[in-house]
């Protein structure tokens, strides 16, 4: 979640060390560790794909809690917002790299995953840069005023935003599970569930 610059106790001197130890930022460090472990397991220990998925999803869910903690404890910071954004983009890029590897025999899918990495990073950068140049937050109504209706809808409609973010991320997770299940054989019920899930999540 985005974090506005802190406004706590104007008379207090908040140092860089204080910011580094903010509770939401500690959650952010844990998210980074979980992502690194999950991607390492996916690439180096694919037989532990189930553990890798648990760690990856835990990192993704942590994105909700660091924002909640920032608001609850009034520990908002520019560093926290940057940490959150970089973690999100790197986590998604890492999983898409893994998918390119898992589906390397299908060149069209491998190319698609590569293009999605480029699209994810470039689109977020463009949105951040264009709104920051106007001194607006990239999710704010003012920052998105006059933009293409899908962009406004994406950032200003929480249900649509949630469906796109969660749906896209869990589509990638489901595709990874499907690749592992197909490679290992068996898991008939799980495979069927994942295939049905993809029908609902892929549009995101």
mmCIF file of C-alpha atoms in Angstrom:
data_model
loop_
_atom_site.group_PDB
_atom_site.id
_atom_site.type_symbol
_atom_site.label_atom_id
_atom_site.label_comp_id
_atom_site.label_asym_id
_atom_site.label_seq_id
_atom_site.Cartn_x
_atom_site.Cartn_y
_atom_site.Cartn_z
ATOM 1 C CA UNK A 1 0.000 0.000 0.000
ATOM 2 C CA UNK A 2 1.137 3.573 -0.679
ATOM 3 C CA UNK A 3 2.318 5.490 2.330
ATOM 4 C CA UNK A 4 1.994 9.244 2.580
ATOM 5 C CA UNK A 5 4.919 11.051 4.248
ATOM 6 C CA UNK A 6 4.674 10.846 8.013
ATOM 7 C CA UNK A 7 3.011 13.692 9.907
ATOM 8 C CA UNK A 8 3.431 12.351 13.451
ATOM 9 C CA UNK A 9 4.401 14.732 16.235
ATOM 10 C CA UNK A 10 5.894 17.718 14.496
ATOM 11 C CA UNK A 11 8.174 18.366 17.474
ATOM 12 C CA UNK A 12 9.734 14.902 17.386
ATOM 13 C CA UNK A 13 12.844 14.267 15.350
ATOM 14 C CA UNK A 14 12.300 11.102 13.285
ATOM 15 C CA UNK A 15 15.617 9.702 12.073
ATOM 16 C CA UNK A 16 16.350 7.384 9.186
ATOM 17 C CA UNK A 17 17.011 4.604 11.692
ATOM 18 C CA UNK A 18 13.527 5.130 13.124
ATOM 19 C CA UNK A 19 11.971 4.785 9.684
ATOM 20 C CA UNK A 20 13.916 1.615 8.965
ATOM 21 C CA UNK A 21 12.390 0.040 12.076
ATOM 22 C CA UNK A 22 8.802 1.075 11.399
ATOM 23 C CA UNK A 23 6.472 -1.893 11.841
ATOM 24 C CA UNK A 24 5.140 -1.767 8.232
ATOM 25 C CA UNK A 25 8.707 -1.666 6.936
ATOM 26 C CA UNK A 26 9.636 -4.703 9.035
ATOM 27 C CA UNK A 27 6.686 -6.469 7.415
ATOM 28 C CA UNK A 28 8.122 -5.303 4.100
ATOM 29 C CA UNK A 29 11.515 -6.879 4.873
ATOM 30 C CA UNK A 30 9.740 -10.128 5.717
ATOM 31 C CA UNK A 31 7.916 -9.955 2.376
ATOM 32 C CA UNK A 32 11.247 -9.572 0.567
ATOM 33 C CA UNK A 33 12.669 -12.603 2.392
ATOM 34 C CA UNK A 34 9.588 -14.713 1.654
ATOM 35 C CA UNK A 35 9.713 -13.783 -2.025
ATOM 36 C CA UNK A 36 13.420 -14.597 -2.337
ATOM 37 C CA UNK A 37 12.955 -17.971 -0.631
ATOM 38 C CA UNK A 38 9.926 -18.839 -2.764
ATOM 39 C CA UNK A 39 11.636 -17.984 -6.064
ATOM 40 C CA UNK A 40 14.758 -19.898 -4.980
ATOM 41 C CA UNK A 41 12.661 -22.975 -4.182
ATOM 42 C CA UNK A 42 10.816 -22.735 -7.504
ATOM 43 C CA UNK A 43 14.056 -22.666 -9.492
ATOM 44 C CA UNK A 44 16.489 -24.768 -7.444
ATOM 45 C CA UNK A 45 14.150 -27.132 -5.604
ATOM 46 C CA UNK A 46 11.085 -27.553 -7.838
ATOM 47 C CA UNK A 47 10.045 -30.665 -5.925
ATOM 48 C CA UNK A 48 9.179 -28.293 -3.053
ATOM 49 C CA UNK A 49 6.777 -26.315 -5.214
ATOM 50 C CA UNK A 50 4.101 -26.544 -2.519
ATOM 51 C CA UNK A 51 6.288 -24.798 0.068
ATOM 52 C CA UNK A 52 7.325 -22.235 -2.546
ATOM 53 C CA UNK A 53 3.678 -21.398 -3.207
ATOM 54 C CA UNK A 54 2.965 -20.971 0.504
ATOM 55 C CA UNK A 55 5.874 -18.535 0.879
ATOM 56 C CA UNK A 56 4.933 -16.606 -2.262
ATOM 57 C CA UNK A 57 1.287 -16.228 -1.276
ATOM 58 C CA UNK A 58 2.331 -15.215 2.252
ATOM 59 C CA UNK A 59 4.471 -12.452 0.759
ATOM 60 C CA UNK A 60 1.571 -11.323 -1.418
ATOM 61 C CA UNK A 61 -0.862 -11.247 1.507
ATOM 62 C CA UNK A 62 1.717 -9.284 3.508
ATOM 63 C CA UNK A 63 1.076 -6.400 1.114
ATOM 64 C CA UNK A 64 -2.306 -5.961 2.787
ATOM 65 C CA UNK A 65 -0.945 -5.980 6.318
ATOM 66 C CA UNK A 66 1.922 -3.541 5.828
ATOM 67 C CA UNK A 67 -0.536 -0.933 4.588
ATOM 68 C CA UNK A 68 -2.856 -1.590 7.517
ATOM 69 C CA UNK A 69 0.059 -1.310 9.943
ATOM 70 C CA UNK A 70 1.231 1.948 8.371
ATOM 71 C CA UNK A 71 -2.179 3.526 8.905
ATOM 72 C CA UNK A 72 -2.826 2.013 12.346
ATOM 73 C CA UNK A 73 0.517 3.058 13.847
ATOM 74 C CA UNK A 74 0.794 6.265 11.810
ATOM 75 C CA UNK A 75 4.125 5.047 10.484
ATOM 76 C CA UNK A 76 3.860 6.231 6.908
ATOM 77 C CA UNK A 77 7.053 6.943 4.980
ATOM 78 C CA UNK A 78 8.337 7.517 1.476
ATOM 79 C CA UNK A 79 10.795 4.662 2.033
ATOM 80 C CA UNK A 80 7.946 2.327 2.982
ATOM 81 C CA UNK A 81 6.016 3.222 -0.151
ATOM 82 C CA UNK A 82 9.089 2.610 -2.309
ATOM 83 C CA UNK A 83 9.872 -0.676 -0.563
ATOM 84 C CA UNK A 84 6.293 -1.818 -1.115
ATOM 85 C CA UNK A 85 6.270 -0.900 -4.805
ATOM 86 C CA UNK A 86 9.658 -2.482 -5.558
ATOM 87 C CA UNK A 87 8.730 -5.661 -3.687
ATOM 88 C CA UNK A 88 5.477 -5.982 -5.640
ATOM 89 C CA UNK A 89 7.116 -5.473 -9.023
ATOM 90 C CA UNK A 90 10.107 -7.737 -8.306
ATOM 91 C CA UNK A 91 7.907 -10.509 -6.895
ATOM 92 C CA UNK A 92 5.700 -10.544 -9.976
ATOM 93 C CA UNK A 93 8.703 -10.337 -12.312
ATOM 94 C CA UNK A 94 10.376 -13.215 -10.488
ATOM 95 C CA UNK A 95 7.327 -15.450 -10.772
ATOM 96 C CA UNK A 96 6.912 -14.597 -14.463
ATOM 97 C CA UNK A 97 10.569 -15.548 -15.022
ATOM 98 C CA UNK A 98 9.852 -18.886 -13.356
ATOM 99 C CA UNK A 99 6.807 -19.363 -15.601
ATOM 100 C CA UNK A 100 8.930 -18.621 -18.683
ATOM 101 C CA UNK A 101 11.201 -21.435 -17.531
ATOM 102 C CA UNK A 102 8.359 -23.829 -16.723
ATOM 103 C CA UNK A 103 6.717 -23.260 -20.118
ATOM 104 C CA UNK A 104 9.970 -22.960 -22.093
ATOM 105 C CA UNK A 105 8.809 -25.676 -24.511
ATOM 106 C CA UNK A 106 5.891 -23.454 -25.523
ATOM 107 C CA UNK A 107 7.536 -20.458 -27.158
ATOM 108 C CA UNK A 108 4.306 -18.438 -27.400
ATOM 109 C CA UNK A 109 3.716 -18.681 -23.634
ATOM 110 C CA UNK A 110 7.358 -17.994 -22.808
ATOM 111 C CA UNK A 111 7.193 -14.873 -24.968
ATOM 112 C CA UNK A 112 3.909 -13.836 -23.336
ATOM 113 C CA UNK A 113 5.386 -14.069 -19.831
ATOM 114 C CA UNK A 114 8.388 -12.008 -20.935
ATOM 115 C CA UNK A 115 6.129 -9.351 -22.441
ATOM 116 C CA UNK A 116 4.073 -9.275 -19.233
ATOM 117 C CA UNK A 117 7.215 -8.475 -17.239
ATOM 118 C CA UNK A 118 7.957 -5.566 -19.557
ATOM 119 C CA UNK A 119 4.350 -4.359 -19.454
ATOM 120 C CA UNK A 120 4.077 -4.615 -15.659
ATOM 121 C CA UNK A 121 7.246 -2.650 -14.951
ATOM 122 C CA UNK A 122 6.872 -0.047 -17.710
ATOM 123 C CA UNK A 123 3.192 0.680 -17.047
ATOM 124 C CA UNK A 124 3.736 1.186 -13.318
ATOM 125 C CA UNK A 125 6.768 3.377 -13.983
ATOM 126 C CA UNK A 126 4.868 5.542 -16.475
ATOM 127 C CA UNK A 127 1.918 5.933 -14.103
ATOM 128 C CA UNK A 128 4.168 6.790 -11.162
ATOM 129 C CA UNK A 129 6.272 9.251 -13.171
ATOM 130 C CA UNK A 130 3.334 11.032 -14.800
ATOM 131 C CA UNK A 131 1.442 11.541 -11.545
ATOM 132 C CA UNK A 132 4.529 12.391 -9.479
ATOM 133 C CA UNK A 133 5.419 15.114 -11.987
ATOM 134 C CA UNK A 134 2.018 16.622 -11.143
ATOM 135 C CA UNK A 135 2.785 16.188 -7.422
ATOM 136 C CA UNK A 136 -0.099 13.738 -7.132
ATOM 137 C CA UNK A 137 -0.301 10.178 -5.851
ATOM 138 C CA UNK A 138 -0.660 7.647 -8.656
ATOM 139 C CA UNK A 139 -3.869 6.206 -7.137
ATOM 140 C CA UNK A 140 -5.554 9.507 -6.351
ATOM 141 C CA UNK A 141 -8.594 10.901 -8.146
ATOM 142 C CA UNK A 142 -6.757 14.138 -8.967
ATOM 143 C CA UNK A 143 -3.755 12.272 -10.292
ATOM 144 C CA UNK A 144 -5.947 10.247 -12.650
ATOM 145 C CA UNK A 145 -8.273 13.039 -13.705
ATOM 146 C CA UNK A 146 -8.699 13.081 -17.498
ATOM 147 C CA UNK A 147 -6.980 9.736 -18.036
ATOM 148 C CA UNK A 148 -8.298 6.819 -20.068
ATOM 149 C CA UNK A 149 -11.442 5.472 -18.371
ATOM 150 C CA UNK A 150 -9.920 2.047 -17.687
ATOM 151 C CA UNK A 151 -7.026 3.678 -15.838
ATOM 152 C CA UNK A 152 -9.447 5.740 -13.733
ATOM 153 C CA UNK A 153 -11.631 2.714 -13.108
ATOM 154 C CA UNK A 154 -8.624 0.582 -12.179
ATOM 155 C CA UNK A 155 -7.314 2.973 -9.535
ATOM 156 C CA UNK A 156 -10.576 4.450 -8.251
ATOM 157 C CA UNK A 157 -12.835 1.383 -8.121
ATOM 158 C CA UNK A 158 -11.572 -0.770 -5.246
ATOM 159 C CA UNK A 159 -13.473 -3.947 -6.300
ATOM 160 C CA UNK A 160 -12.146 -3.680 -9.868
ATOM 161 C CA UNK A 161 -8.651 -2.852 -8.604
ATOM 162 C CA UNK A 162 -8.754 -5.815 -6.213
ATOM 163 C CA UNK A 163 -9.993 -8.222 -8.863
ATOM 164 C CA UNK A 164 -7.287 -7.176 -11.327
ATOM 165 C CA UNK A 165 -4.435 -7.294 -8.790
ATOM 166 C CA UNK A 166 -5.447 -10.468 -6.989
ATOM 167 C CA UNK A 167 -6.751 -12.138 -10.138
ATOM 168 C CA UNK A 168 -3.579 -11.494 -12.118
ATOM 169 C CA UNK A 169 -1.264 -12.615 -9.320
ATOM 170 C CA UNK A 170 -3.202 -15.786 -8.591
ATOM 171 C CA UNK A 171 -3.423 -16.557 -12.303
ATOM 172 C CA UNK A 172 0.371 -16.699 -12.344
ATOM 173 C CA UNK A 173 0.380 -18.830 -9.190
ATOM 174 C CA UNK A 174 -2.213 -21.192 -10.700
ATOM 175 C CA UNK A 175 -0.199 -21.502 -13.918
ATOM 176 C CA UNK A 176 2.861 -22.439 -11.877
ATOM 177 C CA UNK A 177 0.901 -25.061 -9.927
ATOM 178 C CA UNK A 178 -0.481 -26.454 -13.184
ATOM 179 C CA UNK A 179 3.011 -26.708 -14.671
ATOM 180 C CA UNK A 180 4.309 -28.563 -11.613
ATOM 181 C CA UNK A 181 1.298 -30.888 -11.485
ATOM 182 C CA UNK A 182 1.684 -31.740 -15.171
ATOM 183 C CA UNK A 183 5.412 -32.352 -14.712
ATOM 184 C CA UNK A 184 4.959 -34.620 -11.697
ATOM 185 C CA UNK A 185 1.785 -36.391 -12.774
ATOM 186 C CA UNK A 186 -1.132 -37.223 -10.529
ATOM 187 C CA UNK A 187 -2.900 -34.580 -8.424
ATOM 188 C CA UNK A 188 -6.051 -35.070 -10.526
ATOM 189 C CA UNK A 189 -8.391 -33.182 -8.199
ATOM 190 C CA UNK A 190 -5.930 -30.310 -7.743
ATOM 191 C CA UNK A 191 -5.381 -30.060 -11.495
ATOM 192 C CA UNK A 192 -9.127 -29.882 -12.140
ATOM 193 C CA UNK A 193 -9.578 -27.214 -9.466
ATOM 194 C CA UNK A 194 -6.748 -25.097 -10.876
ATOM 195 C CA UNK A 195 -8.149 -25.346 -14.403
ATOM 196 C CA UNK A 196 -11.574 -24.143 -13.215
ATOM 197 C CA UNK A 197 -9.935 -21.382 -11.185
ATOM 198 C CA UNK A 198 -8.076 -20.151 -14.250
ATOM 199 C CA UNK A 199 -11.360 -19.700 -16.095
ATOM 200 C CA UNK A 200 -12.380 -17.111 -13.483
ATOM 201 C CA UNK A 201 -8.992 -15.473 -12.916
ATOM 202 C CA UNK A 202 -7.419 -15.216 -16.387
ATOM 203 C CA UNK A 203 -9.613 -12.240 -17.477
ATOM 204 C CA UNK A 204 -7.868 -10.182 -14.778
#
